[in-house]
Short mmCIF file of C-alpha atoms in Angstrom, two decimals:
data_model
loop_
_atom_site.label_atom_id
_atom_site.label_comp_id
_atom_site.label_asym_id
_atom_site.label_seq_id
_atom_site.Cartn_x
_atom_site.Cartn_y
_atom_site.Cartn_z
CA MET A 1 51.62 4.87 57.77
CA VAL A 2 48.59 5.79 59.89
CA SER A 3 48.46 4.00 63.20
CA THR A 4 45.36 2.25 64.53
CA THR A 5 45.35 4.62 67.49
CA LYS A 6 44.71 7.60 65.24
CA ILE A 7 41.96 5.72 63.40
CA LYS A 8 40.25 4.91 66.70
CA ALA A 9 40.22 8.65 67.47
CA VAL A 10 37.38 9.18 64.92
CA ASP A 11 35.16 6.49 66.46
CA PHE A 12 31.66 7.98 66.92
CA TYR A 13 30.46 4.95 68.84
CA ARG A 14 32.87 4.65 71.78
CA LYS A 15 32.18 1.66 73.97
CA ILE A 16 31.58 1.78 77.70
CA PRO A 17 32.89 -1.19 79.65
CA ARG A 18 30.07 -3.56 80.53
CA ASP A 19 30.97 -3.55 84.22
CA LEU A 20 30.30 0.21 84.27
CA THR A 21 26.71 -0.17 83.04
CA GLU A 22 23.72 -0.98 85.18
CA ALA A 23 20.38 -2.41 84.13
CA SER A 24 17.17 -1.18 85.68
CA LEU A 25 13.50 -2.16 85.66
CA SER A 26 12.49 1.26 84.41
CA GLY A 27 15.01 0.99 81.56
CA ALA A 28 13.73 -2.46 80.64
CA GLY A 29 10.12 -1.27 80.58
CA LEU A 30 11.01 1.78 78.52
CA SER A 31 13.00 -0.42 76.08
CA ILE A 32 9.98 -2.69 75.57
CA VAL A 33 7.73 0.33 74.93
CA ALA A 34 10.33 1.78 72.54
CA ALA A 35 10.56 -1.52 70.62
CA LEU A 36 6.77 -1.70 70.28
CA ALA A 37 6.67 1.93 69.13
CA MET A 38 9.35 1.23 66.53
CA LEU A 39 7.44 -1.82 65.26
CA PHE A 40 4.17 0.11 65.04
CA LEU A 41 5.72 3.09 63.26
CA PHE A 42 7.59 0.75 60.89
CA GLY A 43 4.29 -0.93 59.97
CA MET A 44 2.67 2.44 59.32
CA GLU A 45 5.58 3.54 57.16
CA LEU A 46 5.55 0.26 55.21
CA SER A 47 1.82 0.63 54.57
CA SER A 48 2.36 4.19 53.39
CA TYR A 49 5.18 3.04 51.11
CA LEU A 50 3.09 0.29 49.52
CA ALA A 51 0.09 2.59 49.03
CA VAL A 52 -0.04 4.75 45.89
CA ASN A 53 -0.70 8.44 46.21
CA THR A 54 -3.27 9.59 43.65
CA SER A 55 -3.64 13.14 42.43
CA THR A 56 -6.25 14.51 40.02
CA SER A 57 -5.75 17.40 37.64
CA VAL A 58 -7.48 18.91 34.61
CA ILE A 59 -5.33 19.57 31.56
CA VAL A 60 -5.77 20.23 27.85
CA ASP A 61 -6.62 17.00 26.03
CA LYS A 62 -3.45 15.35 24.76
CA SER A 63 -5.07 12.25 23.32
CA SER A 64 -2.83 9.69 21.75
CA ASP A 65 -5.68 7.89 19.94
CA GLY A 66 -5.90 10.21 16.94
CA ASP A 67 -8.58 12.53 15.64
CA TYR A 68 -11.38 9.96 15.66
CA LEU A 69 -13.51 8.55 18.44
CA ASN A 70 -15.13 5.12 18.54
CA ILE A 71 -18.82 5.06 19.45
CA ASP A 72 -19.74 1.53 20.49
CA PHE A 73 -23.43 0.72 20.92
CA ASN A 74 -26.13 -1.91 21.20
CA ILE A 75 -29.58 -0.32 20.87
CA SER A 76 -32.91 -2.09 20.32
CA PHE A 77 -35.97 -0.58 18.58
CA PRO A 78 -38.99 -2.87 19.13
CA ALA A 79 -41.16 -1.02 16.56
CA LEU A 80 -38.66 -0.05 13.83
CA SER A 81 -38.17 -2.55 11.01
CA CYS A 82 -34.62 -3.42 9.93
CA GLU A 83 -35.83 -3.11 6.34
CA PHE A 84 -35.69 0.70 6.42
CA ALA A 85 -33.69 1.39 9.59
CA SER A 86 -30.68 3.60 8.95
CA VAL A 87 -27.71 4.79 11.04
CA ASP A 88 -26.29 8.18 10.07
CA VAL A 89 -23.38 10.18 11.52
CA SER A 90 -22.73 13.88 10.96
CA ASP A 91 -20.72 16.66 12.59
CA VAL A 92 -20.18 20.42 12.57
CA LEU A 93 -17.48 20.05 9.90
CA ARG A 94 -20.27 19.07 7.50
CA THR A 95 -19.23 15.47 7.33
CA HIS A 96 -22.29 13.31 6.59
CA ARG A 97 -22.23 9.52 6.43
CA LEU A 98 -25.59 7.96 5.68
CA ASN A 99 -26.92 4.44 6.21
CA MET A 100 -23.69 3.03 7.62
CA THR A 101 -23.53 -0.76 7.38
CA LYS A 102 -19.86 -1.80 7.31
CA THR A 103 -19.34 -1.90 11.08
CA ILE A 104 -22.98 -2.30 12.15
CA ARG A 105 -25.20 -5.38 12.36
CA LYS A 106 -28.98 -5.12 12.12
CA VAL A 107 -30.80 -8.04 13.73
CA PRO A 108 -34.62 -8.42 13.55
CA ILE A 109 -36.23 -8.65 16.99
CA ASP A 110 -39.72 -9.12 18.39
CA PRO A 111 -41.43 -6.86 20.98
CA HIS A 112 -39.68 -8.85 23.73
CA LEU A 113 -36.26 -8.00 22.21
CA ARG A 114 -35.63 -11.60 21.16
CA ALA A 115 -33.82 -12.14 17.86
CA THR A 116 -36.16 -13.54 15.19
CA GLY A 117 -33.71 -14.18 12.41
CA ALA A 118 -30.22 -13.74 11.05
CA GLU A 119 -28.57 -10.40 10.39
CA PHE A 120 -30.53 -8.24 7.94
CA HIS A 121 -28.48 -6.81 5.08
CA SER A 122 -29.73 -3.51 3.72
CA THR A 123 -30.34 -3.03 0.02
CA SER A 124 -28.40 -0.17 -1.52
CA GLY A 125 -29.35 1.87 -4.55
CA LEU A 126 -33.08 2.22 -3.85
CA HIS A 127 -32.90 5.86 -4.98
CA LEU A 128 -31.88 4.61 -8.47
CA ILE A 129 -34.99 2.49 -8.99
CA ASN A 130 -36.51 2.81 -12.45
CA HIS A 131 -40.25 3.46 -12.43
CA GLY A 132 -40.69 3.46 -16.19
CA ASP A 133 -42.57 6.01 -18.24
CA GLU A 134 -46.07 4.61 -17.94
CA ASP A 135 -48.98 7.06 -18.11
CA HIS A 136 -49.79 8.05 -14.52
CA GLU A 137 -53.38 8.85 -15.38
CA GLU A 138 -56.14 6.31 -15.02
CA ASN A 139 -55.89 3.55 -17.64
CA SER A 140 -57.90 0.51 -18.58
CA TYR A 141 -55.70 -1.90 -16.63
CA ALA A 142 -56.77 -3.21 -13.23
CA ASP A 143 -55.20 -5.31 -10.54
CA ILE A 144 -56.72 -7.56 -7.89
CA PRO A 145 -57.54 -5.76 -4.62
CA LEU A 146 -56.88 -7.90 -1.55
CA THR A 147 -58.49 -7.56 1.86
CA ALA A 148 -57.96 -9.19 5.23
CA ALA A 149 -60.91 -11.48 4.51
CA SER A 150 -59.58 -12.71 1.14
CA PHE A 151 -55.84 -12.59 1.77
CA ASP A 152 -55.46 -16.07 3.30
CA LYS A 153 -57.63 -17.59 0.57
CA TYR A 154 -55.37 -16.24 -2.16
CA THR A 155 -52.12 -17.20 -0.38
CA HIS A 156 -53.35 -20.79 0.00
CA HIS A 157 -54.66 -21.03 -3.56
CA PHE A 158 -51.79 -19.63 -5.62
CA GLN A 159 -48.28 -21.03 -5.65
CA ILE A 160 -46.89 -17.48 -5.67
CA LEU A 161 -48.77 -14.39 -4.59
CA VAL A 162 -47.03 -11.05 -5.26
CA VAL A 163 -48.61 -8.25 -3.24
CA ASN A 164 -48.16 -4.50 -3.50
CA PHE A 165 -48.81 -2.91 -0.10
CA TYR A 166 -49.46 0.76 -0.86
CA ALA A 167 -50.99 3.98 0.45
CA PRO A 168 -53.02 6.26 -1.88
CA TRP A 169 -51.33 9.39 -0.49
CA CYS A 170 -47.82 8.05 -1.15
CA TYR A 171 -45.87 9.59 -4.03
CA TRP A 172 -43.93 6.40 -4.73
CA SER A 173 -47.08 4.26 -4.61
CA ASN A 174 -48.69 6.49 -7.22
CA ARG A 175 -45.59 6.22 -9.41
CA LEU A 176 -45.74 2.44 -9.19
CA LYS A 177 -49.50 2.21 -9.75
CA PRO A 178 -49.66 2.29 -13.62
CA SER A 179 -46.74 -0.10 -14.05
CA TRP A 180 -48.16 -2.45 -11.42
CA LYS A 181 -51.61 -2.51 -13.03
CA LYS A 182 -50.15 -3.20 -16.46
CA ALA A 183 -47.84 -5.93 -15.14
CA SER A 184 -50.80 -7.46 -13.30
CA GLU A 185 -52.85 -7.49 -16.50
CA ILE A 186 -50.01 -9.06 -18.52
CA THR A 187 -49.51 -11.72 -15.87
CA ARG A 188 -53.22 -12.62 -15.86
CA GLN A 189 -53.20 -12.92 -19.64
CA ARG A 190 -50.18 -15.23 -19.61
CA TYR A 191 -51.22 -17.21 -16.56
CA ASP A 192 -55.01 -17.26 -16.45
CA PRO A 193 -55.95 -17.48 -12.73
CA GLY A 194 -59.01 -19.50 -13.68
CA ILE A 195 -56.99 -22.43 -14.99
CA ASP A 196 -53.44 -21.71 -13.81
CA ASP A 197 -52.88 -21.21 -10.10
CA ARG A 198 -49.15 -20.61 -10.24
CA VAL A 199 -49.06 -16.83 -9.79
CA LEU A 200 -51.20 -13.78 -9.09
CA LEU A 201 -50.43 -10.08 -8.55
CA GLY A 202 -52.59 -8.23 -6.05
CA SER A 203 -52.68 -5.00 -4.07
CA VAL A 204 -53.50 -4.03 -0.49
CA ASP A 205 -54.54 -0.50 0.45
CA CYS A 206 -52.92 -0.04 3.86
CA THR A 207 -55.17 2.90 4.72
CA LEU A 208 -58.13 0.49 4.59
CA GLU A 209 -56.40 -2.71 5.71
CA ALA A 210 -54.17 -1.42 8.51
CA THR A 211 -54.34 -4.66 10.51
CA LEU A 212 -53.27 -6.75 7.52
CA CYS A 213 -50.36 -4.43 6.78
CA ASN A 214 -49.22 -4.35 10.40
CA SER A 215 -49.29 -8.15 10.63
CA ASN A 216 -46.87 -8.23 7.69
CA HIS A 217 -44.68 -5.51 9.25
CA ILE A 218 -45.24 -2.99 6.48
CA GLN A 219 -43.62 0.32 7.45
CA GLY A 220 -42.73 1.84 4.07
CA TYR A 221 -44.86 2.35 0.96
CA PRO A 222 -44.94 0.76 -1.50
CA SER A 223 -43.67 -2.60 -0.25
CA ILE A 224 -43.76 -5.51 -2.67
CA ARG A 225 -43.95 -8.84 -0.85
CA ILE A 226 -43.72 -12.35 -2.29
CA PHE A 227 -45.70 -15.10 -0.58
CA ARG A 228 -45.02 -18.71 -1.56
CA LYS A 229 -47.55 -21.44 -0.94
CA GLY A 230 -46.10 -23.90 1.54
CA SER A 231 -43.58 -21.43 2.94
CA ASP A 232 -46.10 -19.51 5.03
CA LEU A 233 -45.75 -21.95 7.92
CA ARG A 234 -44.74 -20.38 11.20
CA GLU A 235 -41.06 -20.63 12.05
CA ASP A 236 -39.45 -20.13 15.47
CA HIS A 237 -41.00 -17.36 17.53
CA GLY A 238 -44.23 -17.75 15.53
CA HIS A 239 -43.38 -15.55 12.54
CA HIS A 240 -44.23 -16.07 8.85
CA GLU A 241 -41.52 -16.26 6.22
CA HIS A 242 -41.81 -14.33 2.97
CA GLU A 243 -39.67 -12.20 0.66
CA SER A 244 -39.40 -8.60 -0.51
CA TYR A 245 -38.74 -7.24 -3.99
CA TYR A 246 -36.31 -4.30 -4.21
CA GLY A 247 -35.76 -4.08 -7.97
CA ASP A 248 -36.92 -1.67 -10.67
CA ARG A 249 -40.62 -0.83 -10.75
CA ASP A 250 -41.26 -0.46 -14.46
CA THR A 251 -43.60 -2.91 -16.19
CA ASP A 252 -40.91 -4.96 -17.93
CA SER A 253 -38.93 -5.46 -14.69
CA LEU A 254 -42.04 -6.51 -12.77
CA VAL A 255 -43.02 -9.03 -15.46
CA LYS A 256 -39.45 -10.35 -15.59
CA MET A 257 -39.49 -10.77 -11.81
CA VAL A 258 -42.64 -12.89 -12.10
CA GLU A 259 -41.05 -15.02 -14.83
CA GLU A 260 -38.00 -15.65 -12.64
CA LEU A 261 -40.22 -16.68 -9.74
CA LEU A 262 -42.04 -19.21 -11.93
CA LYS A 263 -38.93 -20.95 -13.28
CA PRO A 264 -38.78 -23.57 -10.48
CA ILE A 265 -42.49 -24.39 -10.87
CA LYS A 266 -43.71 -26.98 -13.35
CA LYS A 267 -47.07 -26.26 -14.90
CA GLU A 268 -47.99 -29.93 -15.15
CA ASP A 269 -48.00 -30.73 -11.44
CA HIS A 270 -47.91 -27.19 -10.03
CA LYS A 271 -45.16 -28.33 -7.68
CA LEU A 272 -43.12 -25.56 -6.12
CA ALA A 273 -39.43 -26.26 -5.70
CA LEU A 274 -39.23 -24.81 -2.22
CA ASP A 275 -35.67 -25.96 -1.76
CA ASP A 276 -34.48 -24.14 -4.89
CA LYS A 277 -32.91 -20.90 -3.74
CA SER A 278 -31.74 -19.72 -7.16
CA VAL A 279 -34.22 -16.86 -7.17
CA ASN A 280 -33.11 -15.75 -3.73
CA ALA A 281 -29.63 -15.18 -5.10
CA SER A 282 -30.98 -12.20 -7.02
CA THR A 283 -30.08 -8.82 -5.63
CA THR A 284 -33.66 -7.64 -6.14
CA ILE A 285 -35.37 -10.30 -4.01
CA LYS A 286 -34.45 -10.82 -0.37
CA LYS A 287 -36.03 -12.39 2.64
CA ALA A 288 -38.31 -9.89 4.32
CA PRO A 289 -38.02 -9.13 8.06
CA VAL A 290 -40.16 -11.56 10.03
CA SER A 291 -40.74 -9.06 12.84
CA GLY A 292 -41.23 -5.35 13.23
CA GLY A 293 -38.25 -4.55 15.47
CA CYS A 294 -34.53 -4.13 14.98
CA ARG A 295 -31.40 -4.23 17.12
CA PHE A 296 -28.30 -2.30 16.12
CA GLU A 297 -24.96 -3.76 17.19
CA GLY A 298 -21.53 -2.40 16.32
CA TYR A 299 -19.60 0.84 16.29
CA VAL A 300 -18.95 3.95 14.23
CA ARG A 301 -15.95 6.28 14.13
CA ALA A 302 -16.64 9.98 14.48
CA LYS A 303 -14.39 13.00 14.45
CA LYS A 304 -13.65 14.58 17.82
CA VAL A 305 -15.90 17.53 17.17
CA PRO A 306 -19.56 18.15 18.07
CA GLY A 307 -21.78 15.83 16.06
CA GLU A 308 -24.71 13.46 16.21
CA LEU A 309 -25.59 9.83 15.70
CA VAL A 310 -29.08 9.49 14.17
CA ILE A 311 -31.17 6.34 13.84
CA SER A 312 -34.31 6.62 11.72
CA ALA A 313 -36.41 5.08 8.97
CA ASN A 314 -34.95 6.11 5.63
CA SER A 315 -35.40 5.19 1.98
CA GLY A 316 -34.99 6.95 -1.34
CA ALA A 317 -37.91 5.08 -2.90
CA HIS A 318 -40.47 4.69 -0.11
CA SER A 319 -42.77 6.91 1.92
CA PHE A 320 -43.55 6.48 5.60
CA ASP A 321 -46.64 7.16 7.67
CA VAL A 322 -45.24 9.19 10.57
CA SER A 323 -48.19 8.22 12.73
CA GLN A 324 -47.06 4.59 12.51
CA ILE A 325 -43.36 5.13 13.26
CA ASN A 326 -42.49 4.55 16.90
CA MET A 327 -38.87 5.30 17.80
CA SER A 328 -39.04 3.83 21.31
CA HIS A 329 -35.72 2.19 22.15
CA ILE A 330 -33.73 0.42 24.82
CA VAL A 331 -30.03 1.21 25.22
CA THR A 332 -28.23 -1.98 26.18
CA HIS A 333 -24.79 -0.50 25.68
CA LEU A 334 -23.38 2.89 24.67
CA THR A 335 -19.75 3.85 25.32
CA PHE A 336 -17.09 6.02 23.73
CA GLY A 337 -13.46 5.19 22.97
CA THR A 338 -11.79 1.82 23.34
CA MET A 339 -13.74 -0.55 25.54
CA VAL A 340 -12.10 -1.39 28.87
CA SER A 341 -12.28 -5.12 29.60
CA GLU A 342 -13.92 -6.43 32.75
CA ARG A 343 -10.64 -8.10 33.67
CA LEU A 344 -8.83 -4.77 33.60
CA TRP A 345 -11.54 -3.20 35.77
CA THR A 346 -11.05 -6.03 38.25
CA ASP A 347 -7.29 -5.54 38.28
CA MET A 348 -7.70 -1.80 38.81
CA LYS A 349 -10.16 -1.90 41.71
CA ARG A 350 -8.17 0.75 43.54
CA LEU A 351 -9.11 3.25 40.83
CA LEU A 352 -12.88 2.71 40.97
CA PRO A 353 -13.44 5.71 43.29
CA TYR A 354 -11.90 7.93 40.63
CA LEU A 355 -13.37 6.54 37.40
CA GLY A 356 -15.72 3.97 35.94
CA GLN A 357 -18.85 5.65 37.27
CA SER A 358 -20.07 7.43 34.12
CA HIS A 359 -18.59 5.68 31.08
CA ASP A 360 -21.88 3.79 30.52
CA ARG A 361 -24.42 6.31 31.80
CA LEU A 362 -27.23 5.22 29.43
CA ASN A 363 -26.70 1.46 29.69
CA GLY A 364 -29.88 -0.44 30.51
CA LYS A 365 -32.19 2.57 30.15
CA SER A 366 -35.44 2.51 28.18
CA PHE A 367 -37.03 5.38 26.27
CA ILE A 368 -40.60 4.40 25.41
CA ASN A 369 -43.32 6.35 23.64
CA GLN A 370 -46.49 5.20 25.36
CA GLN A 371 -48.60 6.98 22.70
CA GLN A 372 -49.36 9.64 25.30
CA LEU A 373 -46.98 11.89 23.40
CA ASP A 374 -48.92 11.41 20.16
CA ALA A 375 -47.27 10.40 16.90
CA ASN A 376 -44.21 11.82 15.14
CA VAL A 377 -42.08 11.90 18.30
CA THR A 378 -38.30 12.27 18.20
CA PHE A 379 -36.09 11.18 21.11
CA GLU A 380 -33.02 13.34 21.67
CA HIS A 381 -30.05 12.59 23.91
CA TYR A 382 -27.43 15.22 24.69
CA LEU A 383 -24.10 13.70 25.68
CA GLN A 384 -21.15 15.70 26.99
CA ILE A 385 -17.97 13.65 26.94
CA VAL A 386 -14.72 14.09 28.82
CA LYS A 387 -11.64 11.93 28.58
CA THR A 388 -10.20 10.41 31.75
CA GLU A 389 -6.69 9.00 31.77
CA VAL A 390 -4.80 7.20 34.53
CA VAL A 391 -1.00 7.36 34.43
CA SER A 392 1.60 5.79 36.68
CA ARG A 393 5.02 7.29 37.27
CA ARG A 394 7.56 4.62 38.19
CA SER A 395 11.32 4.70 37.85
CA GLY A 396 11.09 8.22 36.53
CA GLN A 397 8.93 7.15 33.55
CA GLU A 398 5.24 7.75 32.87
CA HIS A 399 3.02 4.84 31.81
CA SER A 400 -0.63 5.09 30.76
CA LEU A 401 -2.78 2.51 32.57
CA ILE A 402 -6.30 3.32 31.38
CA GLU A 403 -7.85 5.72 28.88
CA GLU A 404 -11.62 6.00 28.92
CA TYR A 405 -14.33 8.49 28.04
CA GLU A 406 -17.01 9.34 30.57
CA TYR A 407 -20.13 11.32 29.75
CA THR A 408 -23.19 12.98 31.14
CA ALA A 409 -26.54 12.41 29.45
CA HIS A 410 -29.70 14.48 29.25
CA SER A 411 -32.67 13.14 27.29
CA SER A 412 -35.86 14.71 25.99
CA VAL A 413 -38.73 14.07 23.58
CA ALA A 414 -40.11 16.50 21.04
CA ARG A 415 -42.55 16.64 18.16
CA SER A 416 -40.75 16.35 14.83
CA TYR A 417 -41.51 18.30 11.67
CA HIS A 418 -40.10 15.46 9.59
CA TYR A 419 -39.83 11.73 10.22
CA PRO A 420 -39.36 10.63 13.87
CA GLU A 421 -35.76 9.90 14.84
CA ALA A 422 -33.56 8.87 17.74
CA LYS A 423 -30.75 11.40 17.99
CA PHE A 424 -27.62 11.14 20.09
CA HIS A 425 -25.90 14.54 20.13
CA PHE A 426 -22.33 14.31 21.40
CA GLU A 427 -19.79 16.98 22.29
CA LEU A 428 -16.24 16.23 23.38
CA SER A 429 -14.59 18.47 25.96
CA PRO A 430 -11.22 20.03 24.97
CA MET A 431 -10.02 19.27 28.50
CA GLN A 432 -9.23 15.90 30.06
CA VAL A 433 -9.05 14.59 33.60
CA LEU A 434 -5.59 13.27 34.44
CA ILE A 435 -5.30 10.89 37.39
CA SER A 436 -1.67 10.38 38.39
CA GLU A 437 -0.31 7.58 40.54
CA ASN A 438 2.82 8.72 42.38
CA PRO A 439 4.48 5.87 44.32
CA LYS A 440 7.06 6.72 47.01
CA SER A 441 10.70 6.03 46.27
CA PHE A 442 12.52 3.26 48.13
CA SER A 443 15.19 5.72 49.33
CA HIS A 444 12.45 7.80 50.94
CA PHE A 445 11.16 4.66 52.68
CA ILE A 446 14.62 3.69 54.01
CA THR A 447 15.25 7.24 55.23
CA ASN A 448 11.99 7.28 57.14
CA VAL A 449 12.66 3.85 58.68
CA CYS A 450 16.07 5.01 59.88
CA ALA A 451 14.48 8.18 61.27
CA ILE A 452 11.92 6.09 63.14
CA ILE A 453 14.52 3.79 64.71
CA GLY A 454 16.93 6.57 65.57
CA GLY A 455 14.25 8.93 66.79
CA VAL A 456 12.51 6.44 69.03
CA PHE A 457 15.84 5.16 70.41
CA THR A 458 17.02 8.71 71.16
CA VAL A 459 13.75 9.81 72.73
CA ALA A 460 13.61 6.65 74.84
CA GLY A 461 17.19 7.24 76.00
CA ILE A 462 16.41 10.83 76.96
CA LEU A 463 13.31 9.76 78.85
CA ASP A 464 15.25 7.07 80.70
CA SER A 465 17.99 9.56 81.62
CA VAL A 466 15.44 12.10 82.85
CA PHE A 467 13.69 9.40 84.86
CA GLN A 468 16.91 8.18 86.46
CA ASN A 469 18.05 11.72 87.32
CA THR A 470 14.66 12.49 88.79
CA VAL A 471 14.83 9.37 90.98
CA ARG A 472 18.30 10.31 92.25
CA LEU A 473 17.17 13.89 92.97
CA VAL A 474 14.17 12.67 94.96
CA LYS A 475 16.38 10.31 96.98
CA LYS A 476 18.82 13.13 97.80
CA ILE A 477 15.99 15.39 98.95
CA GLU A 478 14.58 12.64 101.18
CA LEU A 479 18.05 11.90 102.60
CA GLY A 480 18.57 15.60 103.37
CA LYS A 481 15.31 15.75 105.28
CA ASN A 482 16.23 12.74 107.36
CA ILE A 483 19.54 14.33 108.37
#
């Protein structure tokens, strides 16, 4: 059995009897300084331990969010009607998606960007409209031409006024013309305007009555509007309420539309059932926009290849006067990828110097055509996108904290050979920025604390020993001189 004497032989910390030690003022002062130094260095080490070291690197994109990218936006066009506004997405892989509506809301707005009505729902299938086989040459039928001077008189006289806003140069207006004239003649024969003021069909030439057409927000030709007596009172924001017809344009369909409109009206008292919305349930008649602007809210999903988001006026059965289309717009919001909540940004304040500076580069910017650029102007935005990811490595595991897409933007205006558009070209970088948080291990912290305590204690002891030896040496030299 091993004796205690042998165990004591390996004692690294042998004790000196207390009566053999001597305290000194210099030792006390040095001890106080050493203690303060230890405390200061411990605080510095603790601060370093609690802080997170951040490193930035560029690597090949290893996205975990699939092959598609969300494009989230809120863009207002004060001079583009929701009636014909279209959002299209295409890319270099020849993927084309036209007039997207599933994830996008179109809200009518006024020139001050205030909403003037509920969400506008686009009408599909306009390219399948039947125009009939009427003779397109001049015939004996005639309709009633309306002017700005006579328009109000007719709207206040007839219970229902159906108006064809057209342009003589428009292909679709000329296709509608014979059917419209014949339907107008049939309607006058059935409902003599002289004795029956229930309905009248008229036409407005927008090349001659531009002010009248603009006041009714006509942007595509032909546009068939339905004005009801008693419903032309101004609603909120001072806009008139009326309806648009989007059905077939052959004679029979136009006459049938008139018959449907007259069903709620009794000939005896000429009373219009304004509260009867049965006609509005038809897919061919919808409430017309009450203002000439439109705000797009929502998102689209695009492949992670170069592509473009295009907003323009589009219709398969209307023509547009390019001199009247103004694609000025205000970008309220435009981001890529999953939106990062404000709460998360607040929680991750320490990362703001590294990200969050360019994920909304176009937000709040306006792109206005002041007519100095002439008509037929297209706005183009070139966006180069790079993914930024923040990861944290704790306990030997890697956790993703934030994934966001930042972009640079360059904008320009150019004359268009076709209809004016607002184009957002986007190109995603194959590389990504990786920001890594590398916290210090607790063992590293403890090791450094022990090194601080031991180092300061040792250095202080050496300094005290040197000081004491120096004092003794000086005393000996002085004593030798005195002898």
